[in-house]
Amino acid sequence: MEAKRIRSTFIEFFESKQHHFVPSSPIVVKNDPTLMFTNAGMNQFKDYFLGNEVPKAKRVANSQKCLRVSGKHNDLEEVGVDTYHHTMFEMLGNWSFGDYFKKEAIEWAWELLTTVYQLPKDRLYVSVFGGDKGDQLDRDNEAFDIWKNIVSEDRIIFGSKKDNFWEMGDTGPCGPCSEIHVDLRTDVERERESGYDLVNNDHPQVIEIWNLVFMQFNRISDGSLKELPAKHVDTGMGFERLVRAVQNKSSNYDTDVFMPFIQAIEKKSGKKYGEDEKTDIAMRVIVDHIRAISFTIADGQLPSNNKAGYVIRRILRRAVRYGYTFLDLQKPFLFELLPLLAENFGEIFPEIAMQQDFISKVIQEEEASFLRTLDNGLKILDQIKLDLKEKNENIIDGKTSFELYDTFGFPLDLTSLIARENGISVDEKGFAIEMEKQKSRSRAAAEHETGDWVMVNEDEGVDFIGYDHLESQSNIIKYRLITDKKGDRYQLVLDKTPFYAESGGQVGDQGWLISGAEKIRVLDTKKENDLIVHFVDKLPSAPEMTFHCKVESEKRRLIINNHTATHLLQAALKQVLGDHVQQKGSLVNDQLLRFDFSHFAKVTDEEIAKIESIVNSKIRANIPLIEQRNVPIEEAKNQGAMALFGEKYGEFVRVITFDKNFSVELCGGIHVPSTGAIGFFKIVSEGSVASGVRRIEAITADAAESFLNAQVNLVKDLQEMLKNPKDLKKSVEALLKERNELKKEVEVLQNRQTGALKEELLEKAISIDGMNCVFAQISVPSADALKKLSFEIKNELGNALVVLAADIEGKPQIAVTIDEALIASKGLNAGNMVRELAKEIGGGGGGQPFFATAGGKNLGGLPSVIQKAKEMFS
């Protein structure tokens, strides 16, 4: 059975059991502060378990894109080395929200695996929770009794809390679980040793394929467990492992999920899979990582230097490193796998096929950039080797090897490999110490403590009224204390709120909660999953009171001006640049709007003028807002509503229209009643923020008026400075022309002075051991002049060694220039010399063997530089 059919069979099976199929949520998590990436199928249903939202269907099935490369679930270093770990994987799951429980979950799992997929029963083992004294929990006899009616007791294993009690995190919903394991060893191996003894012992051929979690408890912050009001089923089966079992392969990578990609890498590299362990690992790393990279970019997370973007960049660079080191792939190659990815996964995850070109270009530019970095890193390693040789040492210290890792992406094993090839070793313990220091810094920066919710009033859900009202009379449902680097603050949940929670780029509202004489400042409003949370700096003295809630109206007015302008901007960008333009990020606050979009060229001044003209014409037209709430998503799409990649939409959506022929978008944010309220729109900057992504920053309303007034005042000031010329532009051009002419005259004079200085220095040349040497302290106008002078002296002398210690406008600089013939015959190196001489001026530098420079802080050390240079050859 092919992989695609295995997936569709799973979905069809549970649809036959009255389950509603739900598409995968984005792999990039946006409204959950505890997660960067979706790491389990249950993430998108978290609010159902927490009781923050009522499930729209009690039985659900899905195939969820997951990524496990950070935090508790970090499989990155195993990926490619073994045959069954992955960064990005699909989690097939079926769910019951307060409906069926253990009996149906267990019986249906067994039916699907053995009757539908026809996995041999004698290769399957099951485990159940064996109890835990610390939590005062007995073993799961209910699950055991169900299983023993299906399989013999010698195939049932009682597992520990570690293996058979599933928890979302340190706090939250949790419960015992029952795992199904498959033994994929050969018959000979199975005869020799029972699979029973190999379950949960990291055997590569005896693996877990399905975990049935029975959500019964809620773990609170003091570590104790409380019964949930409703019992749920949460199951997760690794798609890649299931395909391996059904297709009877010894490795996930031998299945048709990965083999087409391995074959493409074989063709590209000219190396055969299965012949060498190192090249096999490299191929597995690449074909795994291309999925993780591509799916996260498709869902809106671009490679970058921080947070989730840094994780993706690390994964991409790991794949490039393996290709570069073991497959001799020294040009970008990952991007060439995108057509194959779209062909194999475009049906279940259409975002890959729809954004194929964009993803491909982003990856290609990232690869090219890292290959340049890799090349620079190799050159630095060459210099490190030379320095060690000079010092007669053969160990790269931990700090240096960690800098190579942290700055240039060199893993320790790559540095060690290159070192070994050159008879050098690496201080791996020192590297580990530096790594731990970085982790400690990260932990300290991210330290965050969240208390348990304290209930104040009955929780019947949160009513958001902020589309229509700026004020309300509300009650606090619950509150909790949070402690981080900002200090102690509180989070409040209200039964009714006018405060908009940060989402879709629009910042959260600020304002006040008022009760009698007490006035509590609302610092921010955010979403935690779908729960609206208000941040305050102190807890109301009487939380049980009713509060008058008031949004800061002037700030809200400026925010919604910018938000609506963002919609108009996106429509204008599509008109001017083309339909390929897709939003890749945004920020909307009371100061400005920032809009990131896919485009692979600079937006020209002419294009910017057109975009501004279109937006401002729509503002002047005073187009009224058409807002449609609770529209079925298919109906919204039929209206032409624009959806964003990487956003998770429910079955019912909100549609925002400003002229049905111009801007129709799915949007949960707040907007002006008509476009005229925006007043005026002005783009203030445009530039690149990532491969294939441009950023426009713009201002509206009050900020735009202030900006234009400032520009007018600037022009007035310039006119006054230039004695009010009739044509300001011509006057400035005349000044620039005059400046350039004077600059040329100065250069002529400086060249004459430098020429005279050159002749003077040539006359001072001395002969030492067959070398024509010049050691001199001088003053020159610039570093370029110093370099030019050094090369001219070298070229005229022949067999030259030139050391110049220069005063350049009060700053010390050294230049060492050596004839190439002397480098070969006498083993001289300008870089090594200049580093030694730079100590005299309190600085450092480097360069190539024939020319190197150094700067410093101590101008008074220049005479010592010349003295030391002479002593080197005396």
PDB file of C-alpha atoms in Angstrom, residues 95-314:
ATOM      1  CA  TRP A  95     -10.049  12.456  19.256  1.00  0.00           C
ATOM      2  CA  SER A  96     -12.974  12.244  21.593  1.00  0.00           C
ATOM      3  CA  PHE A  97     -13.990  15.332  23.538  1.00  0.00           C
ATOM      4  CA  GLY A  98     -16.144  14.009  26.370  1.00  0.00           C
ATOM      5  CA  ASP A  99     -17.632  11.286  24.146  1.00  0.00           C
ATOM      6  CA  TYR A 100     -16.163   7.753  23.888  1.00  0.00           C
ATOM      7  CA  PHE A 101     -13.258   6.710  26.102  1.00  0.00           C
ATOM      8  CA  LYS A 102     -10.854   3.784  26.518  1.00  0.00           C
ATOM      9  CA  LYS A 103     -12.899   0.893  25.165  1.00  0.00           C
ATOM     10  CA  GLU A 104     -13.665   2.375  21.742  1.00  0.00           C
ATOM     11  CA  ALA A 105     -10.206   3.941  21.370  1.00  0.00           C
ATOM     12  CA  ILE A 106      -8.452   0.627  22.033  1.00  0.00           C
ATOM     13  CA  GLU A 107     -10.789  -1.560  19.978  1.00  0.00           C
ATOM     14  CA  TRP A 108     -10.761   0.764  16.946  1.00  0.00           C
ATOM     15  CA  ALA A 109      -6.960   1.075  17.057  1.00  0.00           C
ATOM     16  CA  TRP A 110      -6.604  -2.705  16.995  1.00  0.00           C
ATOM     17  CA  GLU A 111      -9.198  -3.049  14.227  1.00  0.00           C
ATOM     18  CA  LEU A 112      -7.467  -0.511  12.010  1.00  0.00           C
ATOM     19  CA  LEU A 113      -3.973  -1.937  12.481  1.00  0.00           C
ATOM     20  CA  THR A 114      -4.788  -5.642  12.176  1.00  0.00           C
ATOM     21  CA  THR A 115      -7.923  -5.842  10.020  1.00  0.00           C
ATOM     22  CA  VAL A 116      -7.556  -2.840   7.718  1.00  0.00           C
ATOM     23  CA  TYR A 117      -3.768  -2.481   7.458  1.00  0.00           C
ATOM     24  CA  GLN A 118      -3.323  -6.218   8.143  1.00  0.00           C
ATOM     25  CA  LEU A 119      -0.290  -5.881  10.385  1.00  0.00           C
ATOM     26  CA  PRO A 120       0.607  -9.322  11.817  1.00  0.00           C
ATOM     27  CA  LYS A 121      -0.825  -9.643  15.326  1.00  0.00           C
ATOM     28  CA  ASP A 122       2.195 -11.640  16.476  1.00  0.00           C
ATOM     29  CA  ARG A 123       4.409  -8.603  15.823  1.00  0.00           C
ATOM     30  CA  LEU A 124       2.387  -6.219  18.020  1.00  0.00           C
ATOM     31  CA  TYR A 125       2.796  -5.467  21.737  1.00  0.00           C
ATOM     32  CA  VAL A 126       0.797  -3.082  23.895  1.00  0.00           C
ATOM     33  CA  SER A 127       1.615  -1.201  27.093  1.00  0.00           C
ATOM     34  CA  VAL A 128      -0.559   0.248  29.845  1.00  0.00           C
ATOM     35  CA  PHE A 129       0.178   2.550  32.783  1.00  0.00           C
ATOM     36  CA  GLY A 130       1.563   0.609  35.726  1.00  0.00           C
ATOM     37  CA  GLY A 131       0.745   3.217  38.395  1.00  0.00           C
ATOM     38  CA  ASP A 132       2.874   5.733  40.273  1.00  0.00           C
ATOM     39  CA  LYS A 133       3.298   6.054  44.046  1.00  0.00           C
ATOM     40  CA  GLY A 134       4.352   9.708  43.833  1.00  0.00           C
ATOM     41  CA  ASP A 135       1.067  10.664  42.203  1.00  0.00           C
ATOM     42  CA  GLN A 136      -0.863   8.119  44.270  1.00  0.00           C
ATOM     43  CA  LEU A 137      -2.168   6.501  41.085  1.00  0.00           C
ATOM     44  CA  ASP A 138      -2.981   2.806  40.703  1.00  0.00           C
ATOM     45  CA  ARG A 139      -2.206   0.897  37.554  1.00  0.00           C
ATOM     46  CA  ASP A 140      -4.673   1.325  34.686  1.00  0.00           C
ATOM     47  CA  ASN A 141      -6.725  -1.842  35.208  1.00  0.00           C
ATOM     48  CA  GLU A 142      -9.503  -0.543  32.989  1.00  0.00           C
ATOM     49  CA  ALA A 143      -7.198  -0.423  29.952  1.00  0.00           C
ATOM     50  CA  PHE A 144      -5.592  -3.734  30.938  1.00  0.00           C
ATOM     51  CA  ASP A 145      -8.953  -5.509  31.093  1.00  0.00           C
ATOM     52  CA  ILE A 146      -9.932  -4.174  27.657  1.00  0.00           C
ATOM     53  CA  TRP A 147      -6.605  -5.258  26.142  1.00  0.00           C
ATOM     54  CA  LYS A 148      -6.632  -8.779  27.612  1.00  0.00           C
ATOM     55  CA  ASN A 149      -9.873  -9.441  25.729  1.00  0.00           C
ATOM     56  CA  ILE A 150      -7.975  -8.628  22.515  1.00  0.00           C
ATOM     57  CA  VAL A 151      -4.429  -9.951  23.017  1.00  0.00           C
ATOM     58  CA  SER A 152      -2.808 -12.517  25.305  1.00  0.00           C
ATOM     59  CA  GLU A 153      -1.433 -11.170  28.577  1.00  0.00           C
ATOM     60  CA  ASP A 154       2.147 -11.981  27.544  1.00  0.00           C
ATOM     61  CA  ARG A 155       1.841  -9.182  25.005  1.00  0.00           C
ATOM     62  CA  ILE A 156       0.724  -6.568  27.551  1.00  0.00           C
ATOM     63  CA  ILE A 157       3.448  -4.567  29.315  1.00  0.00           C
ATOM     64  CA  PHE A 158       2.939  -2.408  32.400  1.00  0.00           C
ATOM     65  CA  GLY A 159       4.899   0.773  31.768  1.00  0.00           C
ATOM     66  CA  SER A 160       6.323   3.418  34.076  1.00  0.00           C
ATOM     67  CA  LYS A 161       5.094   6.991  34.452  1.00  0.00           C
ATOM     68  CA  LYS A 162       7.859   8.049  32.030  1.00  0.00           C
ATOM     69  CA  ASP A 163       6.554   5.769  29.263  1.00  0.00           C
ATOM     70  CA  ASN A 164       2.845   5.505  29.970  1.00  0.00           C
ATOM     71  CA  PHE A 165       1.641   8.740  31.508  1.00  0.00           C
ATOM     72  CA  TRP A 166       1.287  11.579  28.992  1.00  0.00           C
ATOM     73  CA  GLU A 167       1.578  15.211  30.049  1.00  0.00           C
ATOM     74  CA  MET A 168       1.227  18.347  27.954  1.00  0.00           C
ATOM     75  CA  GLY A 169       3.828  20.164  30.056  1.00  0.00           C
ATOM     76  CA  ASP A 170       4.662  20.900  33.686  1.00  0.00           C
ATOM     77  CA  THR A 171       1.011  21.832  34.174  1.00  0.00           C
ATOM     78  CA  GLY A 172      -2.206  21.144  32.293  1.00  0.00           C
ATOM     79  CA  PRO A 173      -4.296  18.183  31.071  1.00  0.00           C
ATOM     80  CA  CYS A 174      -2.713  14.750  31.357  1.00  0.00           C
ATOM     81  CA  GLY A 175      -3.522  11.097  31.816  1.00  0.00           C
ATOM     82  CA  PRO A 176      -2.444   7.483  31.457  1.00  0.00           C
ATOM     83  CA  CYS A 177      -1.726   6.208  27.984  1.00  0.00           C
ATOM     84  CA  SER A 178      -1.633   2.908  26.195  1.00  0.00           C
ATOM     85  CA  GLU A 179       1.004   2.449  23.494  1.00  0.00           C
ATOM     86  CA  ILE A 180       1.091   0.015  20.593  1.00  0.00           C
ATOM     87  CA  HIS A 181       4.531  -1.201  19.521  1.00  0.00           C
ATOM     88  CA  VAL A 182       5.545  -3.198  16.451  1.00  0.00           C
ATOM     89  CA  ASP A 183       8.444  -5.638  16.149  1.00  0.00           C
ATOM     90  CA  LEU A 184       9.941  -5.293  12.648  1.00  0.00           C
ATOM     91  CA  ARG A 185      12.930  -7.597  13.167  1.00  0.00           C
ATOM     92  CA  THR A 186      13.523 -10.640  11.006  1.00  0.00           C
ATOM     93  CA  ASP A 187      11.983 -13.966  12.025  1.00  0.00           C
ATOM     94  CA  VAL A 188      15.450 -15.253  12.952  1.00  0.00           C
ATOM     95  CA  GLU A 189      16.014 -12.346  15.346  1.00  0.00           C
ATOM     96  CA  ARG A 190      12.548 -12.729  16.824  1.00  0.00           C
ATOM     97  CA  GLU A 191      13.206 -16.411  17.510  1.00  0.00           C
ATOM     98  CA  ARG A 192      16.433 -15.489  19.280  1.00  0.00           C
ATOM     99  CA  GLU A 193      14.958 -12.809  21.604  1.00  0.00           C
ATOM    100  CA  SER A 194      11.408 -11.857  22.497  1.00  0.00           C
ATOM    101  CA  GLY A 195      10.180  -8.441  21.397  1.00  0.00           C
ATOM    102  CA  TYR A 196       8.506  -8.103  24.820  1.00  0.00           C
ATOM    103  CA  ASP A 197      11.919  -7.367  26.397  1.00  0.00           C
ATOM    104  CA  LEU A 198      12.801  -4.755  23.739  1.00  0.00           C
ATOM    105  CA  VAL A 199       9.730  -2.514  24.026  1.00  0.00           C
ATOM    106  CA  ASN A 200      10.713   1.049  25.087  1.00  0.00           C
ATOM    107  CA  ASN A 201      14.406   0.108  25.047  1.00  0.00           C
ATOM    108  CA  ASP A 202      15.408   2.203  22.003  1.00  0.00           C
ATOM    109  CA  HIS A 203      15.687  -0.794  19.693  1.00  0.00           C
ATOM    110  CA  PRO A 204      15.586   0.559  16.108  1.00  0.00           C
ATOM    111  CA  GLN A 205      13.328  -2.286  14.930  1.00  0.00           C
ATOM    112  CA  VAL A 206      10.974  -2.492  17.920  1.00  0.00           C
ATOM    113  CA  ILE A 207       9.215   0.844  17.855  1.00  0.00           C
ATOM    114  CA  GLU A 208       6.107   2.577  19.140  1.00  0.00           C
ATOM    115  CA  ILE A 209       3.674   3.440  16.366  1.00  0.00           C
ATOM    116  CA  TRP A 210       0.534   4.602  18.191  1.00  0.00           C
ATOM    117  CA  ASN A 211      -0.086   6.252  21.556  1.00  0.00           C
ATOM    118  CA  LEU A 212      -3.610   6.267  22.984  1.00  0.00           C
ATOM    119  CA  VAL A 213      -3.828   8.964  25.661  1.00  0.00           C
ATOM    120  CA  PHE A 214      -6.719   9.019  28.085  1.00  0.00           C
ATOM    121  CA  MET A 215      -7.068  12.568  29.412  1.00  0.00           C
ATOM    122  CA  GLN A 216      -8.439  12.266  32.935  1.00  0.00           C
ATOM    123  CA  PHE A 217      -6.495  14.769  35.060  1.00  0.00           C
ATOM    124  CA  ASN A 218      -5.261  18.337  35.242  1.00  0.00           C
ATOM    125  CA  ARG A 219      -1.765  18.862  36.682  1.00  0.00           C
ATOM    126  CA  ILE A 220      -1.637  22.090  38.700  1.00  0.00           C
ATOM    127  CA  SER A 221       1.485  24.085  39.581  1.00  0.00           C
ATOM    128  CA  ASP A 222       2.037  22.440  42.990  1.00  0.00           C
ATOM    129  CA  GLY A 223       2.363  19.103  41.165  1.00  0.00           C
ATOM    130  CA  SER A 224      -0.902  17.588  42.327  1.00  0.00           C
ATOM    131  CA  LEU A 225      -3.568  16.110  40.062  1.00  0.00           C
ATOM    132  CA  LYS A 226      -7.242  17.018  39.800  1.00  0.00           C
ATOM    133  CA  GLU A 227      -9.911  15.123  37.890  1.00  0.00           C
ATOM    134  CA  LEU A 228     -11.028  16.834  34.680  1.00  0.00           C
ATOM    135  CA  PRO A 229     -14.760  17.589  34.445  1.00  0.00           C
ATOM    136  CA  ALA A 230     -14.892  15.523  31.227  1.00  0.00           C
ATOM    137  CA  LYS A 231     -12.758  12.631  29.998  1.00  0.00           C
ATOM    138  CA  HIS A 232     -11.134  12.834  26.573  1.00  0.00           C
ATOM    139  CA  VAL A 233      -9.250  10.615  24.145  1.00  0.00           C
ATOM    140  CA  ASP A 234      -6.148  11.974  22.392  1.00  0.00           C
ATOM    141  CA  THR A 235      -4.304   9.551  20.116  1.00  0.00           C
ATOM    142  CA  GLY A 236      -1.231  10.058  18.003  1.00  0.00           C
ATOM    143  CA  MET A 237       0.318   7.729  15.436  1.00  0.00           C
ATOM    144  CA  GLY A 238       3.506   8.644  13.573  1.00  0.00           C
ATOM    145  CA  PHE A 239       2.614   8.467   9.882  1.00  0.00           C
ATOM    146  CA  GLU A 240       6.177   7.684   8.806  1.00  0.00           C
ATOM    147  CA  ARG A 241       6.446   4.782  11.271  1.00  0.00           C
ATOM    148  CA  LEU A 242       3.047   3.439  10.249  1.00  0.00           C
ATOM    149  CA  VAL A 243       4.056   3.442   6.571  1.00  0.00           C
ATOM    150  CA  ARG A 244       7.257   1.611   7.484  1.00  0.00           C
ATOM    151  CA  ALA A 245       5.290  -1.066   9.350  1.00  0.00           C
ATOM    152  CA  VAL A 246       2.661  -1.507   6.609  1.00  0.00           C
ATOM    153  CA  GLN A 247       5.303  -1.618   3.866  1.00  0.00           C
ATOM    154  CA  ASN A 248       7.449  -3.955   6.017  1.00  0.00           C
ATOM    155  CA  LYS A 249      10.631  -1.893   5.771  1.00  0.00           C
ATOM    156  CA  SER A 250      13.553  -1.848   8.203  1.00  0.00           C
ATOM    157  CA  SER A 251      13.805   1.953   8.103  1.00  0.00           C
ATOM    158  CA  ASN A 252      11.375   4.862   7.765  1.00  0.00           C
ATOM    159  CA  TYR A 253      13.678   6.155   5.040  1.00  0.00           C
ATOM    160  CA  ASP A 254      13.201   3.002   2.934  1.00  0.00           C
ATOM    161  CA  THR A 255       9.517   3.833   2.403  1.00  0.00           C
ATOM    162  CA  ASP A 256       7.999   5.815  -0.455  1.00  0.00           C
ATOM    163  CA  VAL A 257       7.663   8.779   1.928  1.00  0.00           C
ATOM    164  CA  PHE A 258      11.418   9.378   1.561  1.00  0.00           C
ATOM    165  CA  MET A 259      12.876   7.181  -1.203  1.00  0.00           C
ATOM    166  CA  PRO A 260      11.950   9.514  -4.107  1.00  0.00           C
ATOM    167  CA  PHE A 261      13.957  12.241  -2.362  1.00  0.00           C
ATOM    168  CA  ILE A 262      16.907   9.936  -1.620  1.00  0.00           C
ATOM    169  CA  GLN A 263      16.961   8.916  -5.282  1.00  0.00           C
ATOM    170  CA  ALA A 264      17.039  12.598  -6.283  1.00  0.00           C
ATOM    171  CA  ILE A 265      20.022  13.181  -3.938  1.00  0.00           C
ATOM    172  CA  GLU A 266      21.775  10.094  -5.363  1.00  0.00           C
ATOM    173  CA  LYS A 267      21.413  11.548  -8.841  1.00  0.00           C
ATOM    174  CA  LYS A 268      22.591  14.992  -7.745  1.00  0.00           C
ATOM    175  CA  SER A 269      25.619  13.789  -5.761  1.00  0.00           C
ATOM    176  CA  GLY A 270      26.635  10.785  -7.831  1.00  0.00           C
ATOM    177  CA  LYS A 271      26.769   8.689  -4.636  1.00  0.00           C
ATOM    178  CA  LYS A 272      24.764   5.543  -3.950  1.00  0.00           C
ATOM    179  CA  TYR A 273      22.576   5.141  -0.877  1.00  0.00           C
ATOM    180  CA  GLY A 274      23.399   2.046   1.178  1.00  0.00           C
ATOM    181  CA  GLU A 275      27.120   1.852   0.381  1.00  0.00           C
ATOM    182  CA  ASP A 276      28.641   4.100   3.055  1.00  0.00           C
ATOM    183  CA  GLU A 277      27.243   4.966   6.500  1.00  0.00           C
ATOM    184  CA  LYS A 278      28.459   8.590   6.392  1.00  0.00           C
ATOM    185  CA  THR A 279      26.841   9.364   3.042  1.00  0.00           C
ATOM    186  CA  ASP A 280      23.705   7.453   4.109  1.00  0.00           C
ATOM    187  CA  ILE A 281      23.355   9.648   7.204  1.00  0.00           C
ATOM    188  CA  ALA A 282      23.894  12.764   5.099  1.00  0.00           C
ATOM    189  CA  MET A 283      21.134  11.744   2.677  1.00  0.00           C
ATOM    190  CA  ARG A 284      18.737  10.944   5.515  1.00  0.00           C
ATOM    191  CA  VAL A 285      19.438  14.302   7.146  1.00  0.00           C
ATOM    192  CA  ILE A 286      18.754  16.149   3.885  1.00  0.00           C
ATOM    193  CA  VAL A 287      15.526  14.356   2.948  1.00  0.00           C
ATOM    194  CA  ASP A 288      14.175  14.778   6.472  1.00  0.00           C
ATOM    195  CA  HIS A 289      15.190  18.425   6.849  1.00  0.00           C
ATOM    196  CA  ILE A 290      13.817  19.629   3.501  1.00  0.00           C
ATOM    197  CA  ARG A 291      10.316  18.837   4.760  1.00  0.00           C
ATOM    198  CA  ALA A 292      10.774  20.716   8.055  1.00  0.00           C
ATOM    199  CA  ILE A 293      12.275  23.751   6.314  1.00  0.00           C
ATOM    200  CA  SER A 294       9.667  23.925   3.552  1.00  0.00           C
ATOM    201  CA  PHE A 295       6.582  23.387   5.714  1.00  0.00           C
ATOM    202  CA  THR A 296       7.608  26.037   8.230  1.00  0.00           C
ATOM    203  CA  ILE A 297       8.330  28.586   5.475  1.00  0.00           C
ATOM    204  CA  ALA A 298       4.965  27.732   3.885  1.00  0.00           C
ATOM    205  CA  ASP A 299       3.294  28.448   7.233  1.00  0.00           C
ATOM    206  CA  GLY A 300       4.911  31.865   7.502  1.00  0.00           C
ATOM    207  CA  GLN A 301       8.125  31.333   9.481  1.00  0.00           C
ATOM    208  CA  LEU A 302      11.177  32.572   7.578  1.00  0.00           C
ATOM    209  CA  PRO A 303      14.750  31.687   8.579  1.00  0.00           C
ATOM    210  CA  SER A 304      16.224  34.368  10.853  1.00  0.00           C
ATOM    211  CA  ASN A 305      18.588  34.920  13.758  1.00  0.00           C
ATOM    212  CA  ASN A 306      16.143  34.584  16.624  1.00  0.00           C
ATOM    213  CA  LYS A 307      13.508  32.330  18.132  1.00  0.00           C
ATOM    214  CA  ALA A 308      11.587  30.103  15.702  1.00  0.00           C
ATOM    215  CA  GLY A 309      13.398  31.586  12.693  1.00  0.00           C
ATOM    216  CA  TYR A 310      16.751  30.606  14.191  1.00  0.00           C
ATOM    217  CA  VAL A 311      15.581  27.028  14.708  1.00  0.00           C
ATOM    218  CA  ILE A 312      14.672  26.775  11.012  1.00  0.00           C
ATOM    219  CA  ARG A 313      17.956  28.356   9.954  1.00  0.00           C
ATOM    220  CA  ARG A 314      19.825  25.790  12.091  1.00  0.00           C
TER     221      ARG A 314
END
